[in-house]
Coordinates of C-alpha atoms in Angstrom, one line a residue:
X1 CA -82.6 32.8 76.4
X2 CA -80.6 31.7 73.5
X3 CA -77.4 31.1 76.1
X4 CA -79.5 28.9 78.1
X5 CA -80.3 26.6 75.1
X6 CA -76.8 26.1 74.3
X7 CA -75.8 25.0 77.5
X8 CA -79.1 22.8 78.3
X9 CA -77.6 21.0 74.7
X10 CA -74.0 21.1 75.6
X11 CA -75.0 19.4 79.1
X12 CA -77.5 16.9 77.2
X13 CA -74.7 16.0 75.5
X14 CA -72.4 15.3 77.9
X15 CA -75.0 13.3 80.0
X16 CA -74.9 11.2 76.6
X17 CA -71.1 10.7 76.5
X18 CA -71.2 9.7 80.2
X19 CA -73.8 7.2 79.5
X20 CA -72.4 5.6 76.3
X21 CA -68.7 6.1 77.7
X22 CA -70.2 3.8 81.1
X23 CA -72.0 1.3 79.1
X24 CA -68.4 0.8 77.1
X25 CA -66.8 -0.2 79.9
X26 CA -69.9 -2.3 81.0
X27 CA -70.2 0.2 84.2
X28 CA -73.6 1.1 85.8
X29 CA -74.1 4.6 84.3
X30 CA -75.0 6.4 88.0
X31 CA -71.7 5.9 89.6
X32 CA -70.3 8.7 91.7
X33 CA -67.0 10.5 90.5
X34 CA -65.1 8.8 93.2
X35 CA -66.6 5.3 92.0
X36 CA -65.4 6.0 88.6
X37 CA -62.2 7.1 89.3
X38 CA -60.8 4.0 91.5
X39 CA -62.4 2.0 88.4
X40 CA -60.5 3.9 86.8
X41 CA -57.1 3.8 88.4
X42 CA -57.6 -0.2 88.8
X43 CA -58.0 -0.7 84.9
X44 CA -54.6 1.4 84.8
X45 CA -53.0 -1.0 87.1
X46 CA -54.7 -4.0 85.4
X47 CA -53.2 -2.7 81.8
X48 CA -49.4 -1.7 83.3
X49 CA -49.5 -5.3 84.3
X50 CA -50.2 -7.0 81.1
X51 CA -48.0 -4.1 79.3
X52 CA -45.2 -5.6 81.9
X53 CA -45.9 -8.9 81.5
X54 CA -45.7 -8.6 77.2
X55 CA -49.0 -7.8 76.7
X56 CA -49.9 -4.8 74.9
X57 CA -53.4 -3.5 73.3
X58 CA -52.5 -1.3 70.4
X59 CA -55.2 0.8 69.6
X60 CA -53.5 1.4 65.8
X61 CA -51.5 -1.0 65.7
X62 CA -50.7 -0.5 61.7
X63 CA -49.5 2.8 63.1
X64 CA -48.3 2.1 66.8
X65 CA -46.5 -1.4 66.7
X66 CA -43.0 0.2 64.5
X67 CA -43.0 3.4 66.2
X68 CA -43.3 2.5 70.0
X69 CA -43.8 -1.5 70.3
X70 CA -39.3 -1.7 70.7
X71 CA -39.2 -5.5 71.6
X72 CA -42.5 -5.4 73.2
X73 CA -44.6 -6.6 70.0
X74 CA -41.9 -9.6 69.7
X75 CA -43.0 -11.2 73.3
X76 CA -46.6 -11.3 73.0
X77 CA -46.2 -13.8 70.3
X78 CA -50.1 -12.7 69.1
X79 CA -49.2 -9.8 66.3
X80 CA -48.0 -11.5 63.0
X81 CA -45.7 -8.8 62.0
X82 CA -44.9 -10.3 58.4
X83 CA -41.5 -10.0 57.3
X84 CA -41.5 -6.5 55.7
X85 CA -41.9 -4.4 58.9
X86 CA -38.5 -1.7 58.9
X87 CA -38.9 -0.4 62.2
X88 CA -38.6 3.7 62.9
X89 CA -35.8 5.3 64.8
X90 CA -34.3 8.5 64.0
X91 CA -31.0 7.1 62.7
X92 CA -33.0 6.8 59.5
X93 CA -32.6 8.5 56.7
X94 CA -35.2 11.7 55.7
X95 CA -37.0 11.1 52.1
X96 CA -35.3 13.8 49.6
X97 CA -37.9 16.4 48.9
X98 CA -36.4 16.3 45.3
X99 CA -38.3 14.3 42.6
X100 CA -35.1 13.2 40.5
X101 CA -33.1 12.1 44.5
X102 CA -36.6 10.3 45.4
X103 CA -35.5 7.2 43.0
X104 CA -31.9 6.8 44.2
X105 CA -33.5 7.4 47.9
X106 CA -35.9 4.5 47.5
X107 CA -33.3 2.2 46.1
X108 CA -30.6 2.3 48.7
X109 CA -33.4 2.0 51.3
X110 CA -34.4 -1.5 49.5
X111 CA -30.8 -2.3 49.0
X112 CA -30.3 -1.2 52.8
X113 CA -33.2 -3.9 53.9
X114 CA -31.8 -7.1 51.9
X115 CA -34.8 -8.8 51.1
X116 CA -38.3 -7.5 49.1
X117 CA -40.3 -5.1 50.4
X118 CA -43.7 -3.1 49.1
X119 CA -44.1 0.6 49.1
X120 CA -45.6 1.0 52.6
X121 CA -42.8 -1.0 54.0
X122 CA -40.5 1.4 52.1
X123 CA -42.2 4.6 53.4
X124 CA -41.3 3.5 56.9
X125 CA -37.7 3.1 56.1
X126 CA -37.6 6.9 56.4
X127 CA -37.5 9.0 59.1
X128 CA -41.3 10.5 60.3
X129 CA -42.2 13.7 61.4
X130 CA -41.1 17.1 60.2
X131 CA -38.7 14.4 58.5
X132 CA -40.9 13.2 55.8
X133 CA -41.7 9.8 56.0
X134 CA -44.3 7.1 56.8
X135 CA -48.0 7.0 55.2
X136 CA -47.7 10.3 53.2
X137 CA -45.0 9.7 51.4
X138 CA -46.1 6.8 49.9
X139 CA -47.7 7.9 46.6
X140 CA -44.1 9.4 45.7
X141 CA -42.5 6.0 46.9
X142 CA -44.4 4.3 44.1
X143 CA -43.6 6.1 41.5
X144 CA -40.3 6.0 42.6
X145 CA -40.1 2.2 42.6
X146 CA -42.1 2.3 39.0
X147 CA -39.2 4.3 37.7
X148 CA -36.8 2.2 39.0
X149 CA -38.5 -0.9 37.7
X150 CA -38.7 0.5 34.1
X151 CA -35.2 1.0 34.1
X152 CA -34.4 -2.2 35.5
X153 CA -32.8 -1.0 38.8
X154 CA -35.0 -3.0 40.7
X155 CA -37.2 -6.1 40.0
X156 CA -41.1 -5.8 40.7
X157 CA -42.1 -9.0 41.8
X158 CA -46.2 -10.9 41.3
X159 CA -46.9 -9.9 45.2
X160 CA -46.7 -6.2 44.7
X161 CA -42.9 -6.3 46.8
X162 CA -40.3 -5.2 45.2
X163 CA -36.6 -6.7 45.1
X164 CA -33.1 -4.8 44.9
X165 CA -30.9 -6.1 41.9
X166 CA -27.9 -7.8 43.6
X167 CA -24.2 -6.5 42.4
X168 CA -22.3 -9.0 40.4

């Protein structure tokens, strides 16, 4: 008897998720599985045409856009970029796991990019993956650039960027 309740709940559910995933797509929640599918297949088609044509809808586009956009961001002319985006490939360098390399790390990175970045910018300036690099290296990438800063490596600028001193 207890079985039987789980799956009556299970199915509730999944009568909900039909119904809520169909009124997201502004379908009529009693269409067939063969209805659903060729709606299915002609929003695929619809989307690998605006994806050809420039047009792409980034779900996590903080995320997405450096990793996979490669040129595809630049034609659409709609995502405003800004100018500290350091886009990911694997020729980049991996973020030394040790604390006293971190602050030579961090500065060659911002010497590498030739003009002021901020510490997210900088975290994608290293490899990703099993490589260490993006979003959770960030915290150490800030106190990297504050110890730089203190010892006047580097110049922390009003706007939270920071700016690689320039060799005389």
């Amino acid at each position: 008897m207890k079985r039987r309740g789980r799956v009556l709940i299970l199915r509730e559910l999944h009568d909900t998720i039909d119904r809520l995933t169909a009124e997201a797509y502004g379908w009529p929640a009693d269409l067939s599985d063969e209805a659903i599918l060729e709606r299915l297949v002609a929003l695929n088609a619809e989307r690998a045409r605006e994806e050809a044509a420039g047009h792409v809808r980034w779900l996590r586009p903080d995320y997405q856009i450096p990793r996979f956009a490669k040129g595809a961001a630049a034609r659409t002319g709609q995502l405003d970029l800004g100018a500290t985006v350091v886009a990911i490939d694997r020729g980049l360098p991996v973020f030394p796991a040790d604390r006293d390399e971190q602050p030579l790390a961090v500065e060659a990175a911002l010497a590498r990019a030739g003009q002021p970045l901020d510490a997210a910018a900088l975290a994608r300036a290293f490899r990703q993956g099993a490589g260490r690099g993006g979003k959770r290296i960030e915290p150490q990438i800030v106190r990297a650039l504050d110890k730089l800063a203190r010892y006047g490596r580097i110049t922390a600028l009003p706007d939270g960027r920071y700016a690689a001193r320039r060799a005389a």
